[in-house]
PDB file of C-alpha atoms in Angstrom:
ATOM      1  CA  UNK G   1      97.972 218.623 257.164  1.00  0.00           C
ATOM      2  CA  UNK G   2      95.571 219.736 259.922  1.00  0.00           C
ATOM      3  CA  UNK G   3      92.363 217.426 260.873  1.00  0.00           C
ATOM      4  CA  UNK G   4      90.397 215.543 263.133  1.00  0.00           C
ATOM      5  CA  UNK G   5      91.731 211.921 263.060  1.00  0.00           C
ATOM      6  CA  UNK G   6      89.736 209.223 264.601  1.00  0.00           C
ATOM      7  CA  UNK G   7      91.272 205.665 265.200  1.00  0.00           C
ATOM      8  CA  UNK G   8      90.437 202.945 264.809  1.00  0.00           C
ATOM      9  CA  UNK G   9      88.115 203.066 261.448  1.00  0.00           C
ATOM     10  CA  UNK G  10      86.750 199.761 262.316  1.00  0.00           C
ATOM     11  CA  UNK G  11      86.304 197.836 266.089  1.00  0.00           C
ATOM     12  CA  UNK G  12      85.055 195.266 267.458  1.00  0.00           C
ATOM     13  CA  UNK G  13      84.581 194.272 270.969  1.00  0.00           C
ATOM     14  CA  UNK G  14      82.561 191.560 272.899  1.00  0.00           C
ATOM     15  CA  UNK G  15      79.486 192.575 275.465  1.00  0.00           C
ATOM     16  CA  UNK G  16      80.425 193.841 278.390  1.00  0.00           C
ATOM     17  CA  UNK G  17      83.632 195.207 277.899  1.00  0.00           C
ATOM     18  CA  UNK G  18      84.137 199.229 278.038  1.00  0.00           C
ATOM     19  CA  UNK G  19      86.047 199.988 274.744  1.00  0.00           C
ATOM     20  CA  UNK G  20      88.188 203.445 274.121  1.00  0.00           C
ATOM     21  CA  UNK G  21      87.986 205.541 270.833  1.00  0.00           C
ATOM     22  CA  UNK G  22      90.766 208.349 269.850  1.00  0.00           C
ATOM     23  CA  UNK G  23      89.631 211.314 268.743  1.00  0.00           C
ATOM     24  CA  UNK G  24      93.115 214.084 268.182  1.00  0.00           C
ATOM     25  CA  UNK G  25      93.102 217.321 266.725  1.00  0.00           C
ATOM     26  CA  UNK G  26      95.881 220.006 265.781  1.00  0.00           C
ATOM     27  CA  UNK G  27      93.101 222.214 265.086  1.00  0.00           C
ATOM     28  CA  UNK G  28      94.495 224.139 267.934  1.00  0.00           C
ATOM     29  CA  UNK G  29      90.432 224.581 268.822  1.00  0.00           C
ATOM     30  CA  UNK G  30      88.752 224.442 272.174  1.00  0.00           C
ATOM     31  CA  UNK G  31      86.045 222.796 271.681  1.00  0.00           C
ATOM     32  CA  UNK G  32      85.978 219.003 270.684  1.00  0.00           C
ATOM     33  CA  UNK G  33      82.576 217.088 270.485  1.00  0.00           C
ATOM     34  CA  UNK G  34      81.632 213.171 270.083  1.00  0.00           C
ATOM     35  CA  UNK G  35      78.084 212.331 268.016  1.00  0.00           C
ATOM     36  CA  UNK G  36      76.974 208.524 267.803  1.00  0.00           C
ATOM     37  CA  UNK G  37      75.101 208.154 264.237  1.00  0.00           C
ATOM     38  CA  UNK G  38      72.471 205.427 263.941  1.00  0.00           C
ATOM     39  CA  UNK G  39      71.574 203.684 260.481  1.00  0.00           C
ATOM     40  CA  UNK G  40      69.539 206.377 258.679  1.00  0.00           C
ATOM     41  CA  UNK G  41      69.838 208.660 261.229  1.00  0.00           C
ATOM     42  CA  UNK G  42      71.112 211.906 262.125  1.00  0.00           C
ATOM     43  CA  UNK G  43      73.653 212.676 264.577  1.00  0.00           C
ATOM     44  CA  UNK G  44      72.532 212.796 268.102  1.00  0.00           C
ATOM     45  CA  UNK G  45      75.782 214.638 271.269  1.00  0.00           C
ATOM     46  CA  UNK G  46      77.346 212.708 273.649  1.00  0.00           C
ATOM     47  CA  UNK G  47      79.699 214.966 275.039  1.00  0.00           C
ATOM     48  CA  UNK G  48      81.476 218.123 275.204  1.00  0.00           C
ATOM     49  CA  UNK G  49      84.010 219.822 276.174  1.00  0.00           C
ATOM     50  CA  UNK G  50      84.831 223.489 275.207  1.00  0.00           C
ATOM     51  CA  UNK G  51      88.318 224.281 277.733  1.00  0.00           C
ATOM     52  CA  UNK G  52      90.621 221.666 279.525  1.00  0.00           C
ATOM     53  CA  UNK G  53      89.765 219.647 282.141  1.00  0.00           C
ATOM     54  CA  UNK G  54      85.762 220.579 282.279  1.00  0.00           C
ATOM     55  CA  UNK G  55      82.864 218.728 279.657  1.00  0.00           C
ATOM     56  CA  UNK G  56      79.683 218.666 279.293  1.00  0.00           C
ATOM     57  CA  UNK G  57      76.943 216.010 278.857  1.00  0.00           C
ATOM     58  CA  UNK G  58      75.210 215.941 275.511  1.00  0.00           C
ATOM     59  CA  UNK G  59      71.216 214.356 275.306  1.00  0.00           C
ATOM     60  CA  UNK G  60      72.897 210.814 274.655  1.00  0.00           C
ATOM     61  CA  UNK G  61      75.146 210.642 277.567  1.00  0.00           C
ATOM     62  CA  UNK G  62      74.331 207.650 279.787  1.00  0.00           C
ATOM     63  CA  UNK G  63      76.649 204.763 279.310  1.00  0.00           C
ATOM     64  CA  UNK G  64      79.699 207.068 278.174  1.00  0.00           C
ATOM     65  CA  UNK G  65      82.509 208.928 279.678  1.00  0.00           C
ATOM     66  CA  UNK G  66      85.092 211.020 278.102  1.00  0.00           C
ATOM     67  CA  UNK G  67      88.293 212.902 279.281  1.00  0.00           C
ATOM     68  CA  UNK G  68      89.389 216.010 278.050  1.00  0.00           C
ATOM     69  CA  UNK G  69      93.409 215.979 279.897  1.00  0.00           C
ATOM     70  CA  UNK G  70      94.884 217.955 276.825  1.00  0.00           C
ATOM     71  CA  UNK G  71      93.945 220.442 274.107  1.00  0.00           C
ATOM     72  CA  UNK G  72      94.301 217.866 271.497  1.00  0.00           C
ATOM     73  CA  UNK G  73      92.408 214.908 272.241  1.00  0.00           C
ATOM     74  CA  UNK G  74      89.235 213.841 273.823  1.00  0.00           C
ATOM     75  CA  UNK G  75      88.470 210.437 274.313  1.00  0.00           C
ATOM     76  CA  UNK G  76      85.376 208.470 274.337  1.00  0.00           C
ATOM     77  CA  UNK G  77      84.793 204.672 276.695  1.00  0.00           C
ATOM     78  CA  UNK G  78      81.567 203.074 275.552  1.00  0.00           C
ATOM     79  CA  UNK G  79      80.998 200.917 279.067  1.00  0.00           C
ATOM     80  CA  UNK G  80      79.272 198.013 279.506  1.00  0.00           C
ATOM     81  CA  UNK G  81      76.359 200.203 281.323  1.00  0.00           C
ATOM     82  CA  UNK G  82      75.722 201.285 276.718  1.00  0.00           C
ATOM     83  CA  UNK G  83      73.067 199.138 276.050  1.00  0.00           C
ATOM     84  CA  UNK G  84      72.450 199.673 272.462  1.00  0.00           C
ATOM     85  CA  UNK G  85      76.588 200.321 271.984  1.00  0.00           C
ATOM     86  CA  UNK G  86      76.925 199.352 268.450  1.00  0.00           C
ATOM     87  CA  UNK G  87      76.957 202.688 265.587  1.00  0.00           C
ATOM     88  CA  UNK G  88      79.102 204.921 263.909  1.00  0.00           C
ATOM     89  CA  UNK G  89      80.962 207.596 266.234  1.00  0.00           C
ATOM     90  CA  UNK G  90      82.044 211.513 265.587  1.00  0.00           C
ATOM     91  CA  UNK G  91      83.991 213.660 266.508  1.00  0.00           C
ATOM     92  CA  UNK G  92      84.314 216.979 265.717  1.00  0.00           C
ATOM     93  CA  UNK G  93      86.336 220.377 267.068  1.00  0.00           C
ATOM     94  CA  UNK G  94      85.182 223.295 266.281  1.00  0.00           C
ATOM     95  CA  UNK G  95      86.813 227.276 268.101  1.00  0.00           C
ATOM     96  CA  UNK G  96      84.350 229.122 270.845  1.00  0.00           C
ATOM     97  CA  UNK G  97      85.901 232.740 270.438  1.00  0.00           C
ATOM     98  CA  UNK G  98      83.423 234.256 267.059  1.00  0.00           C
ATOM     99  CA  UNK G  99      80.028 233.658 266.136  1.00  0.00           C
ATOM    100  CA  UNK G 100      80.501 231.187 263.469  1.00  0.00           C
ATOM    101  CA  UNK G 101      81.703 228.090 265.361  1.00  0.00           C
ATOM    102  CA  UNK G 102      82.121 225.875 262.095  1.00  0.00           C
ATOM    103  CA  UNK G 103      82.738 221.926 263.094  1.00  0.00           C
ATOM    104  CA  UNK G 104      85.223 219.936 261.818  1.00  0.00           C
ATOM    105  CA  UNK G 105      84.718 216.244 261.875  1.00  0.00           C
ATOM    106  CA  UNK G 106      86.558 213.479 261.785  1.00  0.00           C
ATOM    107  CA  UNK G 107      86.067 210.296 259.210  1.00  0.00           C
ATOM    108  CA  UNK G 108      84.515 208.070 262.498  1.00  0.00           C
ATOM    109  CA  UNK G 109      84.485 204.944 264.368  1.00  0.00           C
ATOM    110  CA  UNK G 110      82.050 202.687 263.441  1.00  0.00           C
ATOM    111  CA  UNK G 111      81.621 200.221 266.516  1.00  0.00           C
ATOM    112  CA  UNK G 112      80.190 197.158 266.637  1.00  0.00           C
ATOM    113  CA  UNK G 113      79.428 194.915 269.878  1.00  0.00           C
ATOM    114  CA  UNK G 114      78.234 191.219 269.644  1.00  0.00           C
TER     115      UNK G 114
ATOM    116  CA  UNK M   1      66.441 224.627 268.869  1.00  0.00           C
ATOM    117  CA  UNK M   2      64.485 225.673 266.133  1.00  0.00           C
ATOM    118  CA  UNK M   3      63.569 222.284 264.339  1.00  0.00           C
ATOM    119  CA  UNK M   4      64.413 221.674 261.002  1.00  0.00           C
ATOM    120  CA  UNK M   5      62.271 220.171 258.636  1.00  0.00           C
ATOM    121  CA  UNK M   6      63.923 219.012 254.943  1.00  0.00           C
ATOM    122  CA  UNK M   7      62.349 216.307 252.156  1.00  0.00           C
ATOM    123  CA  UNK M   8      64.123 213.108 252.361  1.00  0.00           C
ATOM    124  CA  UNK M   9      65.729 212.677 248.965  1.00  0.00           C
ATOM    125  CA  UNK M  10      65.670 214.077 245.994  1.00  0.00           C
ATOM    126  CA  UNK M  11      67.249 213.434 242.244  1.00  0.00           C
ATOM    127  CA  UNK M  12      69.031 215.386 240.215  1.00  0.00           C
ATOM    128  CA  UNK M  13      70.696 215.078 236.482  1.00  0.00           C
ATOM    129  CA  UNK M  14      74.728 215.530 236.610  1.00  0.00           C
ATOM    130  CA  UNK M  15      75.890 219.085 235.449  1.00  0.00           C
ATOM    131  CA  UNK M  16      72.489 220.655 236.473  1.00  0.00           C
ATOM    132  CA  UNK M  17      71.434 222.986 239.416  1.00  0.00           C
ATOM    133  CA  UNK M  18      70.044 221.292 242.689  1.00  0.00           C
ATOM    134  CA  UNK M  19      67.713 223.173 244.844  1.00  0.00           C
ATOM    135  CA  UNK M  20      67.352 221.498 248.451  1.00  0.00           C
ATOM    136  CA  UNK M  21      65.142 222.691 250.516  1.00  0.00           C
ATOM    137  CA  UNK M  22      64.580 223.163 254.026  1.00  0.00           C
ATOM    138  CA  UNK M  23      62.135 224.702 256.352  1.00  0.00           C
ATOM    139  CA  UNK M  24      62.851 226.535 259.776  1.00  0.00           C
ATOM    140  CA  UNK M  25      59.671 228.534 260.311  1.00  0.00           C
ATOM    141  CA  UNK M  26      60.344 228.575 264.552  1.00  0.00           C
ATOM    142  CA  UNK M  27      63.994 230.121 263.713  1.00  0.00           C
ATOM    143  CA  UNK M  28      64.130 232.955 266.101  1.00  0.00           C
ATOM    144  CA  UNK M  29      65.792 236.114 265.042  1.00  0.00           C
ATOM    145  CA  UNK M  30      69.899 235.735 265.655  1.00  0.00           C
ATOM    146  CA  UNK M  31      69.609 231.720 264.525  1.00  0.00           C
ATOM    147  CA  UNK M  32      72.379 230.963 262.130  1.00  0.00           C
ATOM    148  CA  UNK M  33      70.733 228.394 259.123  1.00  0.00           C
ATOM    149  CA  UNK M  34      73.874 225.838 258.465  1.00  0.00           C
ATOM    150  CA  UNK M  35      74.264 223.327 255.747  1.00  0.00           C
ATOM    151  CA  UNK M  36      76.349 220.400 256.104  1.00  0.00           C
ATOM    152  CA  UNK M  37      76.496 217.469 253.914  1.00  0.00           C
ATOM    153  CA  UNK M  38      77.751 213.456 254.610  1.00  0.00           C
ATOM    154  CA  UNK M  39      79.468 211.706 252.053  1.00  0.00           C
ATOM    155  CA  UNK M  40      77.686 207.622 252.913  1.00  0.00           C
ATOM    156  CA  UNK M  41      80.193 206.671 255.844  1.00  0.00           C
ATOM    157  CA  UNK M  42      82.448 209.181 256.339  1.00  0.00           C
ATOM    158  CA  UNK M  43      82.133 212.105 258.399  1.00  0.00           C
ATOM    159  CA  UNK M  44      79.832 215.803 257.384  1.00  0.00           C
ATOM    160  CA  UNK M  45      81.272 218.237 255.869  1.00  0.00           C
ATOM    161  CA  UNK M  46      80.442 222.295 256.060  1.00  0.00           C
ATOM    162  CA  UNK M  47      79.404 223.588 253.316  1.00  0.00           C
ATOM    163  CA  UNK M  48      77.771 226.846 253.964  1.00  0.00           C
ATOM    164  CA  UNK M  49      76.135 228.986 256.918  1.00  0.00           C
ATOM    165  CA  UNK M  50      73.621 232.321 256.936  1.00  0.00           C
ATOM    166  CA  UNK M  51      71.885 234.569 258.819  1.00  0.00           C
ATOM    167  CA  UNK M  52      69.734 236.968 256.870  1.00  0.00           C
ATOM    168  CA  UNK M  53      71.458 237.213 253.295  1.00  0.00           C
ATOM    169  CA  UNK M  54      72.229 234.995 250.992  1.00  0.00           C
ATOM    170  CA  UNK M  55      75.472 233.633 250.733  1.00  0.00           C
ATOM    171  CA  UNK M  56      77.746 231.934 248.423  1.00  0.00           C
ATOM    172  CA  UNK M  57      81.333 229.923 248.638  1.00  0.00           C
ATOM    173  CA  UNK M  58      82.620 227.537 246.784  1.00  0.00           C
ATOM    174  CA  UNK M  59      80.880 224.668 246.759  1.00  0.00           C
ATOM    175  CA  UNK M  60      77.024 226.095 247.356  1.00  0.00           C
ATOM    176  CA  UNK M  61      74.480 229.157 247.276  1.00  0.00           C
ATOM    177  CA  UNK M  62      72.484 229.881 250.487  1.00  0.00           C
ATOM    178  CA  UNK M  63      68.890 231.676 249.659  1.00  0.00           C
ATOM    179  CA  UNK M  64      67.803 232.584 253.123  1.00  0.00           C
ATOM    180  CA  UNK M  65      63.609 233.953 252.659  1.00  0.00           C
ATOM    181  CA  UNK M  66      62.956 237.392 253.420  1.00  0.00           C
ATOM    182  CA  UNK M  67      61.244 236.127 256.866  1.00  0.00           C
ATOM    183  CA  UNK M  68      63.968 233.599 257.470  1.00  0.00           C
ATOM    184  CA  UNK M  69      61.582 230.758 257.582  1.00  0.00           C
ATOM    185  CA  UNK M  70      62.763 228.450 254.669  1.00  0.00           C
ATOM    186  CA  UNK M  71      66.269 228.647 253.161  1.00  0.00           C
ATOM    187  CA  UNK M  72      67.104 226.439 249.116  1.00  0.00           C
ATOM    188  CA  UNK M  73      70.891 225.355 249.443  1.00  0.00           C
ATOM    189  CA  UNK M  74      71.716 225.378 245.690  1.00  0.00           C
ATOM    190  CA  UNK M  75      74.250 223.128 243.997  1.00  0.00           C
ATOM    191  CA  UNK M  76      75.265 225.208 241.103  1.00  0.00           C
ATOM    192  CA  UNK M  77      76.277 222.317 239.124  1.00  0.00           C
ATOM    193  CA  UNK M  78      75.723 219.311 240.552  1.00  0.00           C
ATOM    194  CA  UNK M  79      78.574 216.207 239.571  1.00  0.00           C
ATOM    195  CA  UNK M  80      78.135 212.577 240.646  1.00  0.00           C
ATOM    196  CA  UNK M  81      80.178 213.280 243.815  1.00  0.00           C
ATOM    197  CA  UNK M  82      77.956 215.268 245.428  1.00  0.00           C
ATOM    198  CA  UNK M  83      75.428 212.748 246.018  1.00  0.00           C
ATOM    199  CA  UNK M  84      75.235 212.453 249.719  1.00  0.00           C
ATOM    200  CA  UNK M  85      72.971 213.212 253.049  1.00  0.00           C
ATOM    201  CA  UNK M  86      72.273 217.296 253.204  1.00  0.00           C
ATOM    202  CA  UNK M  87      71.773 218.447 256.299  1.00  0.00           C
ATOM    203  CA  UNK M  88      69.618 221.962 256.960  1.00  0.00           C
ATOM    204  CA  UNK M  89      70.744 222.725 260.902  1.00  0.00           C
ATOM    205  CA  UNK M  90      69.554 225.732 262.238  1.00  0.00           C
ATOM    206  CA  UNK M  91      71.752 225.990 265.844  1.00  0.00           C
ATOM    207  CA  UNK M  92      72.453 226.515 269.316  1.00  0.00           C
ATOM    208  CA  UNK M  93      75.296 228.593 270.551  1.00  0.00           C
ATOM    209  CA  UNK M  94      76.597 226.745 273.517  1.00  0.00           C
ATOM    210  CA  UNK M  95      76.620 228.900 276.944  1.00  0.00           C
ATOM    211  CA  UNK M  96      80.422 229.641 277.033  1.00  0.00           C
ATOM    212  CA  UNK M  97      81.357 229.016 272.826  1.00  0.00           C
ATOM    213  CA  UNK M  98      80.842 226.367 270.404  1.00  0.00           C
ATOM    214  CA  UNK M  99      77.431 225.336 268.618  1.00  0.00           C
ATOM    215  CA  UNK M 100      75.820 222.326 269.133  1.00  0.00           C
ATOM    216  CA  UNK M 101      74.361 221.280 266.325  1.00  0.00           C
ATOM    217  CA  UNK M 102      71.033 218.992 265.682  1.00  0.00           C
ATOM    218  CA  UNK M 103      70.890 216.461 263.606  1.00  0.00           C
ATOM    219  CA  UNK M 104      67.861 215.532 261.761  1.00  0.00           C
ATOM    220  CA  UNK M 105      67.924 213.309 259.571  1.00  0.00           C
ATOM    221  CA  UNK M 106      68.270 214.960 256.305  1.00  0.00           C
ATOM    222  CA  UNK M 107      67.622 214.693 252.128  1.00  0.00           C
ATOM    223  CA  UNK M 108      69.921 212.197 250.863  1.00  0.00           C
ATOM    224  CA  UNK M 109      70.756 213.900 246.946  1.00  0.00           C
ATOM    225  CA  UNK M 110      71.003 211.450 244.679  1.00  0.00           C
ATOM    226  CA  UNK M 111      73.025 212.874 241.356  1.00  0.00           C
ATOM    227  CA  UNK M 112      72.804 210.799 237.844  1.00  0.00           C
ATOM    228  CA  UNK M 113      74.014 210.589 234.333  1.00  0.00           C
TER     229      UNK M 113
END
């Protein structure tokens, strides 16, 4: 089955700890994205990567970091500098060639920091 | 990026057509309109996209007005499983490829018996 996997589905952490969210895709997509969603709100772009070993800040990158060492993987680290880390985090991927660029989303990780 | 405006909520009877409107009055000539939906606590799911012409696929139809300032997503025979938040998005193309999708708050569609 081709798709995007995110793990774990639920994650609990104490305030002040860094936490890394996993995102893996087997769609052979070049681009990968991380979004954050707060209750009742739309998705906001945190970071994106269009090629291995390169990534760009989205609209709300402060307090987050990413890496893209492999095409299939785009982990997101929520650092202790992120003031309101509790949220639903979604990973997506897409092609970069052509004109359509449909994004495929993973099932999400719900992070709770107390 | 162009801003979209959608009603916050709509109801539809099961088996009837659900027509979800979207205004995108500042859209430019080469910008696509995308529709996604999100069932509670899941990742968004792509539905359909269009540029100028009306489009249809197995999930829905997309009607875009001639001036491209608004569009309507049509689910021809809504079922309970279509209950979700529907997002209308005008995409930005990223330099180097890929999309920037700016999600608003969407329309909560509730399909009832």
